[in-house]
GROMACS .gro file of C-alpha atoms in nm:
model
  422
    1MET     CA    1  13.736   8.047  12.926
    2THR     CA    2  13.419   8.092  13.077
    3ASN     CA    3  13.131   7.833  13.151
    4GLY     CA    4  12.923   8.087  12.959
    5SER     CA    5  13.120   8.034  12.584
    6LEU     CA    6  13.005   7.838  12.343
    7PHE     CA    7  13.241   7.529  12.455
    8GLY     CA    8  13.289   7.612  12.808
    9ARG     CA    9  13.300   7.275  12.963
   10LEU     CA   10  13.414   7.055  12.678
   11ASP     CA   11  13.747   6.889  12.670
   12ARG     CA   12  13.945   6.917  12.366
   13ARG     CA   13  13.818   6.596  12.200
   14SER     CA   14  13.486   6.677  12.300
   15LEU     CA   15  13.519   7.041  12.131
   16LEU     CA   16  13.613   6.870  11.793
   17LYS     CA   17  13.316   6.642  11.779
   18ALA     CA   18  13.091   6.904  11.886
   19ALA     CA   19  13.230   7.126  11.628
   20ALA     CA   20  13.184   6.878  11.369
   21ALA     CA   21  12.819   6.771  11.464
   22ALA     CA   22  12.748   7.158  11.428
   23GLY     CA   23  12.897   7.202  11.122
   24ILE     CA   24  13.250   7.370  11.186
   25ALA     CA   25  13.506   7.263  10.981
   26GLN     CA   26  13.766   7.383  11.188
   27VAL     CA   27  13.825   7.506  11.583
   28ALA     CA   28  14.167   7.616  11.689
   29SER     CA   29  14.065   7.769  11.977
   30PRO     CA   30  13.748   7.877  12.175
   31PHE     CA   31  13.902   8.203  12.250
   32ILE     CA   32  13.909   8.241  11.868
   33LEU     CA   33  13.573   8.186  11.831
   34SER     CA   34  13.494   8.455  12.111
   35ALA     CA   35  13.706   8.748  11.979
   36ARG     CA   36  13.587   8.698  11.621
   37ALA     CA   37  13.244   8.748  11.745
   38ASP     CA   38  13.337   9.038  11.943
   39GLU     CA   39  13.525   9.177  11.638
   40THR     CA   40  13.258   9.160  11.392
   41VAL     CA   41  12.859   9.249  11.348
   42LYS     CA   42  12.713   8.929  11.217
   43ILE     CA   43  12.407   8.970  11.014
   44GLY     CA   44  12.225   8.610  10.916
   45LEU     CA   45  12.039   8.604  10.615
   46ASP     CA   46  11.809   8.345  10.581
   47ASN     CA   47  11.622   8.313  10.217
   48PRO     CA   48  11.561   8.089   9.908
   49LEU     CA   49  11.834   8.022   9.717
   50THR     CA   50  11.675   7.710   9.548
   51GLY     CA   51  11.331   7.658   9.403
   52THR     CA   52  11.033   7.878   9.266
   53TYR     CA   53  11.193   8.195   9.462
   54ALA     CA   54  11.565   8.140   9.427
   55ALA     CA   55  11.608   8.417   9.167
   56LEU     CA   56  11.418   8.633   9.394
   57GLY     CA   57  11.647   8.511   9.672
   58LYS     CA   58  11.986   8.560   9.501
   59ASN     CA   59  11.889   8.916   9.403
   60GLU     CA   60  11.845   9.019   9.769
   61GLN     CA   61  12.176   8.841   9.850
   62ILE     CA   62  12.331   9.066   9.597
   63GLY     CA   63  12.168   9.364   9.744
   64ALA     CA   64  12.256   9.294  10.134
   65GLN     CA   65  12.638   9.203  10.026
   66LEU     CA   66  12.670   9.544   9.804
   67ALA     CA   67  12.542   9.727  10.163
   68VAL     CA   68  12.768   9.507  10.360
   69ASP     CA   69  13.054   9.601  10.141
   70GLN     CA   70  12.967   9.983  10.132
   71ILE     CA   71  12.931   9.966  10.539
   72ASN     CA   72  13.230   9.844  10.587
   73ALA     CA   73  13.441  10.047  10.346
   74GLN     CA   74  13.277  10.335  10.550
   75GLY     CA   75  13.400  10.191  10.893
   76GLY     CA   76  13.144   9.893  10.994
   77ILE     CA   77  12.897   9.938  11.243
   78LEU     CA   78  12.974  10.105  11.570
   79GLY     CA   79  13.313  10.073  11.463
   80ARG     CA   80  13.282   9.684  11.380
   81GLN     CA   81  13.347   9.535  11.063
   82VAL     CA   82  13.018   9.309  10.915
   83GLU     CA   83  12.987   8.996  10.809
   84LEU     CA   84  12.721   8.818  10.607
   85LEU     CA   85  12.607   8.464  10.665
   86VAL     CA   86  12.375   8.323  10.451
   87GLU     CA   87  12.146   8.004  10.448
   88ASP     CA   88  11.917   7.888  10.185
   89SER     CA   89  11.588   7.822  10.388
   90THR     CA   90  11.471   7.671  10.049
   91SER     CA   91  11.148   7.850   9.873
   92GLY     CA   92  10.871   7.692  10.087
   93ASP     CA   93  10.964   7.455  10.395
   94ALA     CA   94  10.877   7.616  10.711
   95ALA     CA   95  11.037   7.388  10.933
   96THR     CA   96  11.345   7.453  10.735
   97ALA     CA   97  11.363   7.792  10.755
   98VAL     CA   98  11.336   7.829  11.108
   99GLN     CA   99  11.617   7.562  11.136
  100LYS     CA  100  11.823   7.745  10.930
  101ALA     CA  101  11.713   8.064  11.145
  102THR     CA  102  11.853   7.845  11.482
  103LYS     CA  103  12.171   7.748  11.323
  104LEU     CA  104  12.245   8.148  11.254
  105VAL     CA  105  12.120   8.251  11.599
  106GLU     CA  106  12.218   7.989  11.831
  107ARG     CA  107  12.532   7.890  11.657
  108ASP     CA  108  12.670   8.136  11.462
  109LYS     CA  109  12.545   8.451  11.723
  110VAL     CA  110  12.425   8.673  11.464
  111ASN     CA  111  12.308   9.033  11.590
  112PHE     CA  112  12.033   9.057  11.302
  113LEU     CA  113  11.830   8.793  11.102
  114LEU     CA  114  11.724   8.863  10.769
  115GLY     CA  115  11.413   8.682  10.578
  116ASN     CA  116  11.247   8.591  10.443
  117ILE     CA  117  11.062   8.592  10.064
  118ASN     CA  118  10.816   8.331  10.137
  119SER     CA  119  10.553   8.482  10.368
  120ALA     CA  120  10.452   8.190  10.543
  121LEU     CA  121  10.845   8.137  10.658
  122ALA     CA  122  10.872   8.509  10.716
  123GLN     CA  123  10.609   8.482  10.981
  124ALA     CA  124  10.757   8.164  11.139
  125MET     CA  125  11.114   8.304  11.134
  126ALA     CA  126  10.959   8.637  11.317
  127ASN     CA  127  10.791   8.409  11.572
  128TYR     CA  128  11.127   8.246  11.656
  129ALA     CA  129  11.314   8.573  11.648
  130ASN     CA  130  11.049   8.730  11.902
  131GLU     CA  131  11.138   8.422  12.118
  132LYS     CA  132  11.496   8.456  12.098
  133GLY     CA  133  11.510   8.838  12.148
  134VAL     CA  134  11.667   8.885  11.816
  135LEU     CA  135  11.623   9.218  11.587
  136HIS     CA  136  11.468   9.058  11.271
  137ILE     CA  137  11.380   9.253  10.944
  138VAL     CA  138  11.180   9.089  10.686
  139PRO     CA  139  11.323   9.207  10.362
  140GLY     CA  140  11.042   9.045  10.115
  141GLY     CA  141  10.760   8.864  10.284
  142HIS     CA  142  10.418   9.060  10.215
  143VAL     CA  143  10.163   8.864  10.456
  144ASP     CA  144   9.994   9.121  10.674
  145THR     CA  145  10.012   8.937  10.990
  146VAL     CA  146  10.402   8.999  11.036
  147THR     CA  147  10.329   9.378  11.097
  148GLY     CA  148   9.952   9.276  11.180
  149THR     CA  149   9.781   9.032  11.392
  150GLN     CA  150  10.137   8.839  11.441
  151CYS     CA  151  10.334   9.177  11.482
  152HIS     CA  152  10.633   9.167  11.737
  153TRP     CA  153  10.836   9.475  11.872
  154ASN     CA  154  11.184   9.340  11.729
  155VAL     CA  155  11.066   9.242  11.372
  156PHE     CA  156  11.038   9.534  11.061
  157ARG     CA  157  10.969   9.478  10.746
  158VAL     CA  158  11.085   9.630  10.423
  159CYS     CA  159  10.855   9.513  10.141
  160ASN     CA  160  10.500   9.626  10.123
  161THR     CA  161  10.182   9.417  10.307
  162THR     CA  162   9.950   9.264  10.054
  163ARG     CA  163   9.692   9.522  10.186
  164MET     CA  164   9.902   9.789  10.073
  165GLU     CA  165   9.978   9.662   9.740
  166THR     CA  166   9.615   9.576   9.675
  167ASN     CA  167   9.516   9.892   9.767
  168SER     CA  168   9.743  10.080   9.568
  169VAL     CA  169   9.635   9.931   9.215
  170SER     CA  170   9.287   9.808   9.291
  171LYS     CA  171   9.153  10.178   9.189
  172LEU     CA  172   9.330  10.152   8.876
  173LEU     CA  173   9.178   9.804   8.767
  174LEU     CA  174   8.806   9.877   8.867
  175SER     CA  175   8.790  10.225   8.680
  176SER     CA  176   8.989  10.135   8.346
  177TYR     CA  177   8.863   9.743   8.304
  178GLY     CA  178   8.517   9.683   8.502
  179LYS     CA  179   8.431   9.504   8.811
  180LYS     CA  180   8.390   9.149   8.733
  181TRP     CA  181   8.693   8.948   8.809
  182TYR     CA  182   8.853   8.622   8.804
  183PHE     CA  183   9.133   8.485   9.067
  184ILE     CA  184   9.402   8.263   9.004
  185THR     CA  185   9.590   8.251   9.360
  186THR     CA  186   9.906   8.084   9.466
  187ASP     CA  187   9.783   7.869   9.745
  188TYR     CA  188   9.950   8.005  10.059
  189ALA     CA  189   9.935   8.279  10.296
  190PHE     CA  190  10.101   8.568  10.083
  191GLY     CA  191   9.836   8.451   9.796
  192HIS     CA  192   9.566   8.454  10.039
  193GLY     CA  193   9.638   8.799  10.144
  194LEU     CA  194   9.657   8.940   9.823
  195GLN     CA  195   9.319   8.805   9.734
  196ALA     CA  196   9.147   8.938  10.034
  197GLY     CA  197   9.280   9.270   9.963
  198PHE     CA  198   9.167   9.275   9.644
  199GLU     CA  199   8.806   9.133   9.762
  200ALA     CA  200   8.775   9.391  10.000
  201SER     CA  201   8.868   9.643   9.724
  202LEU     CA  202   8.551   9.444   9.452
  203ASN     CA  203   8.319   9.438   9.736
  204ALA     CA  204   8.371   9.806   9.803
  205ALA     CA  205   8.286   9.900   9.493
  206GLY     CA  206   8.004   9.662   9.419
  207GLY     CA  207   8.173   9.423   9.216
  208THR     CA  208   8.162   9.084   9.143
  209LYS     CA  209   8.363   8.755   9.230
  210LEU     CA  210   8.330   8.536   8.934
  211GLY     CA  211   8.529   8.249   9.091
  212GLY     CA  212   8.916   8.168   9.198
  213ASP     CA  213   9.129   7.888   9.196
  214LEU     CA  214   9.408   7.817   9.457
  215THR     CA  215   9.703   7.670   9.268
  216PRO     CA  216   9.987   7.489   9.486
  217LEU     CA  217  10.332   7.650   9.493
  218SER     CA  218  10.566   7.564   9.213
  219THR     CA  219  10.262   7.491   8.962
  220THR     CA  220  10.388   7.457   8.579
  221ASP     CA  221  10.063   7.376   8.423
  222PHE     CA  222   9.777   7.641   8.450
  223SER     CA  223   9.574   7.580   8.138
  224ALA     CA  224   9.285   7.434   8.352
  225ASN     CA  225   9.287   7.739   8.551
  226LEU     CA  226   9.292   7.946   8.246
  227ILE     CA  227   9.002   7.797   8.068
  228LYS     CA  228   8.807   7.808   8.355
  229ALA     CA  229   8.846   8.186   8.422
  230GLN     CA  230   8.755   8.243   8.053
  231SER     CA  231   8.431   8.051   8.068
  232THR     CA  232   8.321   8.302   8.300
  233SER     CA  233   8.369   8.612   8.071
  234PRO     CA  234   8.551   8.834   8.345
  235ASP     CA  235   8.671   9.154   8.281
  236ALA     CA  236   8.996   9.072   8.467
  237ILE     CA  237   9.167   8.768   8.542
  238VAL     CA  238   9.365   8.848   8.805
  239LEU     CA  239   9.695   8.656   8.878
  240LEU     CA  240   9.806   8.646   9.260
  241LEU     CA  241  10.156   8.424   9.168
  242ALA     CA  242  10.488   8.504   9.187
  243GLY     CA  243  10.833   8.389   9.086
  244ASP     CA  244  10.843   8.087   8.816
  245ASP     CA  245  10.468   8.028   8.916
  246MET     CA  246  10.386   8.375   8.750
  247ILE     CA  247  10.603   8.300   8.433
  248ASN     CA  248  10.439   7.984   8.367
  249CYS     CA  249  10.048   8.161   8.406
  250LEU     CA  250  10.147   8.442   8.145
  251LYS     CA  251  10.319   8.220   7.932
  252GLN     CA  252  10.006   7.979   7.925
  253ALA     CA  253   9.786   8.280   7.937
  254VAL     CA  254   9.918   8.432   7.595
  255GLN     CA  255   9.958   8.086   7.440
  256PHE     CA  256   9.560   8.071   7.466
  257GLY     CA  257   9.511   8.416   7.349
  258LEU     CA  258   9.339   8.549   7.710
  259ASN     CA  259   9.489   8.858   7.636
  260GLN     CA  260   9.305   8.920   7.331
  261LYS     CA  261   8.962   8.859   7.540
  262THR     CA  262   9.013   8.996   7.857
  263HIS     CA  263   9.258   9.201   8.109
  264ILE     CA  264   9.506   9.035   8.253
  265ALA     CA  265   9.623   9.221   8.614
  266GLY     CA  266   9.755   9.160   8.944
  267ALA     CA  267   9.907   9.304   9.245
  268GLN     CA  268  10.275   9.227   9.296
  269GLN     CA  269  10.474   9.215   8.980
  270GLU     CA  270  10.880   9.158   8.973
  271LEU     CA  271  11.108   9.226   8.719
  272GLU     CA  272  11.274   8.893   8.794
  273VAL     CA  273  10.941   8.745   8.604
  274LEU     CA  274  10.917   9.013   8.312
  275MET     CA  275  11.270   8.911   8.206
  276GLY     CA  276  11.187   8.573   8.243
  277LEU     CA  277  10.888   8.648   7.961
  278PRO     CA  278  10.876   8.636   7.590
  279PRO     CA  279  10.784   8.981   7.475
  280GLU     CA  280  10.456   8.882   7.374
  281ALA     CA  281  10.388   8.780   7.717
  282LEU     CA  282  10.502   9.126   7.880
  283ILE     CA  283  10.151   9.236   7.973
  284GLY     CA  284   9.890   9.358   8.258
  285ASP     CA  285   9.862   9.619   8.483
  286TRP     CA  286  10.077   9.538   8.839
  287VAL     CA  287  10.224   9.750   9.104
  288PHE     CA  288  10.589   9.725   9.162
  289GLU     CA  289  10.764   9.781   9.533
  290TRP     CA  290  11.091   9.959   9.373
  291TYR     CA  291  11.176  10.006   9.015
  292TRP     CA  292  11.539  10.082   8.902
  293ASN     CA  293  11.466  10.337   8.616
  294GLN     CA  294  11.369  10.661   8.831
  295PRO     CA  295  11.508  10.980   8.630
  296GLY     CA  296  11.619  11.294   8.830
  297VAL     CA  297  11.541  11.105   9.190
  298PRO     CA  298  11.877  11.121   9.414
  299HIS     CA  299  12.101  10.846   9.416
  300VAL     CA  300  11.910  10.630   9.212
  301GLU     CA  301  12.140  10.609   8.945
  302GLN     CA  302  12.462  10.532   9.146
  303PHE     CA  303  12.282  10.246   9.298
  304VAL     CA  304  12.207  10.104   8.970
  305ALA     CA  305  12.580  10.156   8.854
  306ASP     CA  306  12.730   9.987   9.152
  307ILE     CA  307  12.499   9.703   9.114
  308ARG     CA  308  12.568   9.681   8.762
  309LYS     CA  309  12.917   9.622   8.860
  310VAL     CA  310  12.918   9.328   9.082
  311SER     CA  311  12.592   9.161   8.888
  312GLY     CA  312  12.723   9.125   8.524
  313GLY     CA  313  12.574   9.433   8.402
  314LYS     CA  314  12.225   9.338   8.548
  315VAL     CA  315  12.009   9.611   8.688
  316PRO     CA  316  11.883   9.600   9.055
  317THR     CA  317  11.535   9.493   9.106
  318ALA     CA  318  11.295   9.527   9.388
  319ARG     CA  319  11.458   9.240   9.554
  320THR     CA  320  11.782   9.419   9.513
  321TRP     CA  321  11.688   9.692   9.692
  322PHE     CA  322  11.507   9.479   9.989
  323GLY     CA  323  11.805   9.337  10.054
  324TYR     CA  324  12.030   9.652  10.068
  325ALA     CA  325  11.757   9.878  10.253
  326SER     CA  326  11.712   9.569  10.500
  327VAL     CA  327  12.119   9.568  10.542
  328GLN     CA  328  12.126   9.911  10.594
  329THR     CA  329  11.864   9.911  10.844
  330CYS     CA  330  12.086   9.707  11.084
  331LYS     CA  331  12.321   9.993  11.047
  332LEU     CA  332  12.069  10.283  11.123
  333ALA     CA  333  11.907  10.100  11.392
  334ALA     CA  334  12.268  10.043  11.578
  335GLU     CA  335  12.345  10.403  11.523
  336ALA     CA  336  12.050  10.545  11.649
  337ALA     CA  337  12.077  10.327  11.963
  338LYS     CA  338  12.434  10.332  12.005
  339SER     CA  339  12.403  10.002  12.089
  340LEU     CA  340  12.370   9.628  11.966
  341GLU     CA  341  12.093   9.561  12.230
  342THR     CA  342  11.762   9.456  12.060
  343VAL     CA  343  11.538   9.666  12.294
  344LYS     CA  344  11.787   9.976  12.260
  345MET     CA  345  11.733   9.923  11.872
  346ALA     CA  346  11.392   9.864  11.830
  347LYS     CA  347  11.317  10.167  12.021
  348ALA     CA  348  11.531  10.376  11.835
  349MET     CA  349  11.324  10.234  11.491
  350GLN     CA  350  11.023  10.378  11.588
  351GLY     CA  351  10.954  10.637  11.297
  352LEU     CA  352  11.301  10.600  11.190
  353GLU     CA  353  11.338  10.763  10.834
  354LEU     CA  354  11.537  10.608  10.561
  355PRO     CA  355  11.797  10.856  10.420
  356PRO     CA  356  11.760  10.938  10.055
  357GLU     CA  357  12.055  10.736   9.967
  358ILE     CA  358  11.894  10.433  10.139
  359ALA     CA  359  11.532  10.486  10.072
  360LEU     CA  360  11.616  10.569   9.635
  361MET     CA  361  11.274  10.655   9.582
  362PRO     CA  362  11.033  10.994   9.577
  363ASN     CA  363  10.870  11.070   9.879
  364LYS     CA  364  10.998  10.991  10.244
  365ALA     CA  365  11.043  10.614  10.358
  366TYR     CA  366  10.995  10.541  10.719
  367TYR     CA  367  10.915  10.262  10.964
  368ARG     CA  368  10.568  10.337  11.097
  369GLU     CA  369  10.576  10.318  11.421
  370GLY     CA  370  10.343  10.116  11.624
  371ASP     CA  371  10.365   9.796  11.369
  372ASN     CA  372  10.728   9.868  11.251
  373GLN     CA  373  10.617   9.861  10.886
  374LEU     CA  374  10.828  10.057  10.654
  375MET     CA  375  10.628  10.320  10.459
  376PRO     CA  376  10.751  10.358  10.123
  377THR     CA  377  10.662  10.449   9.749
  378LEU     CA  378  10.442  10.217   9.552
  379PHE     CA  379  10.503  10.187   9.166
  380VAL     CA  380  10.211  10.126   8.973
  381GLY     CA  381  10.188  10.057   8.596
  382SER     CA  382  10.208   9.833   8.320
  383ALA     CA  383  10.451   9.576   8.193
  384GLN     CA  384  10.599   9.693   7.841
  385GLN     CA  385  10.816   9.564   7.602
  386ALA     CA  386  11.157   9.757   7.614
  387PRO     CA  387  11.116  10.127   7.411
  388SER     CA  388  11.321  10.057   7.080
  389GLY     CA  389  11.670  10.223   7.150
  390GLY     CA  390  11.636  10.213   7.530
  391ASP     CA  391  11.777   9.967   7.802
  392PRO     CA  392  11.646   9.605   7.729
  393ALA     CA  393  11.606   9.613   8.110
  394ASP     CA  394  11.327   9.876   8.136
  395LEU     CA  395  11.009   9.606   8.111
  396PHE     CA  396  10.792   9.823   8.311
  397LYS     CA  397  10.598  10.146   8.246
  398VAL     CA  398  10.516  10.359   8.584
  399SER     CA  399  10.182  10.548   8.538
  400GLN     CA  400  10.121  10.646   8.899
  401LEU     CA  401  10.317  10.694   9.212
  402VAL     CA  402  10.159  10.608   9.539
  403LYS     CA  403  10.281  10.698   9.881
  404GLY     CA  404  10.286  10.384  10.112
  405ASP     CA  405  10.119  10.559  10.427
  406GLU     CA  406   9.826  10.656  10.178
  407ALA     CA  407   9.780  10.281  10.068
  408ALA     CA  408   9.844  10.110  10.416
  409LEU     CA  409   9.564  10.037  10.674
  410PRO     CA  410   9.574  10.238  11.000
  411ILE     CA  411   9.719  10.077  11.267
  412ALA     CA  412   9.400  10.004  11.457
  413ASP     CA  413   9.280   9.810  11.173
  414THR     CA  414   9.609   9.588  11.140
  415GLY     CA  415   9.533   9.402  11.387
  416CYS     CA  416   9.896   9.466  11.577
  417LYS     CA  417   9.884   9.484  11.935
  418MET     CA  418  10.259   9.562  11.996
  419THR     CA  419  10.387   9.426  12.321
  420TRP     CA  420  10.748   9.542  12.446
  421PRO     CA  421  10.927   9.359  12.701
  422SER     CA  422  10.937   9.486  13.070
   0.00000   0.00000   0.00000
């Protein structure tokens, strides 16, 4: 036993006390812990499993676990088997998310850190991961700062920035529905970023922002917001919400008949949301970040079948793919670097392209050198009731495919100033 080991200078009694305090149920020997760490590659997932984003977090976990199982069946990462360690960050508490990240990094000694769905939590985790020098993959936190003004050399993101989302769908809304918009926006980093992006597009087109409401996370009653929006006679009510908040707002919008009086739209939409709505509330134009029904695109059909087997017959969502692609990125990074050293892996990932069996979409998907942002394909379209005789999960009709690097801001405009360790 060396002084550098986890319990280096503790006697047996102290070791047991320390293990109990750290939440470790049994400790047979510190040597076993060291050997186990050497034998496996550990990936820590710090994501919401409770609260308004629980369904999204659980689907990212399903995708991540499928990737782990496939990687292990193929021989692991650099010849070592892979473990997925999962912590519940909650849906909205940054302090809890960082606490769980600390547990994964400092106690469990993970080689990779994944998370978070909540943008504010994702940024807090990214800052912590940078302090600790751990390779961090953000599967589904969209706030622009993660690969923008607060970018880090060791932090990579799979999902799109909020500006990529708004840029991909705003042209459709402006050309089809008019230039007078009212916003209902979730009051934290994600919503703020989306609204800023839409306002930039609206201003560039000479449009008018009629007003906007900021709503707390986990709001259940949007009636006052919707009535206020209707009173301005907008061309479109733009909903910048997610999870249960989006479900509640869309249900109430239909109950008030607003979809008969104006257009309902937004940026990011999720299959989890559409599946939680009654048929009459399947309305609006949105952007999906990945969609399961892609006829003729290589490997997608097999991925859908694999997910159905492990999820009780349910199709994968964008969140499922985020988790899958994030874990597969860990393997790609290690293999490209031939190492688990963070700097070597981060260098090897500059410009790294996802192979077709991981990208699972048309066009090239790659991590952009300079800001570490994945450039995938965005799926623009509208919610729909499932086609008669079709799959009941086919609730989105894709009308346009947008390349990520055509929707993204140039690196010079993102505010990212990448500083690498010397």
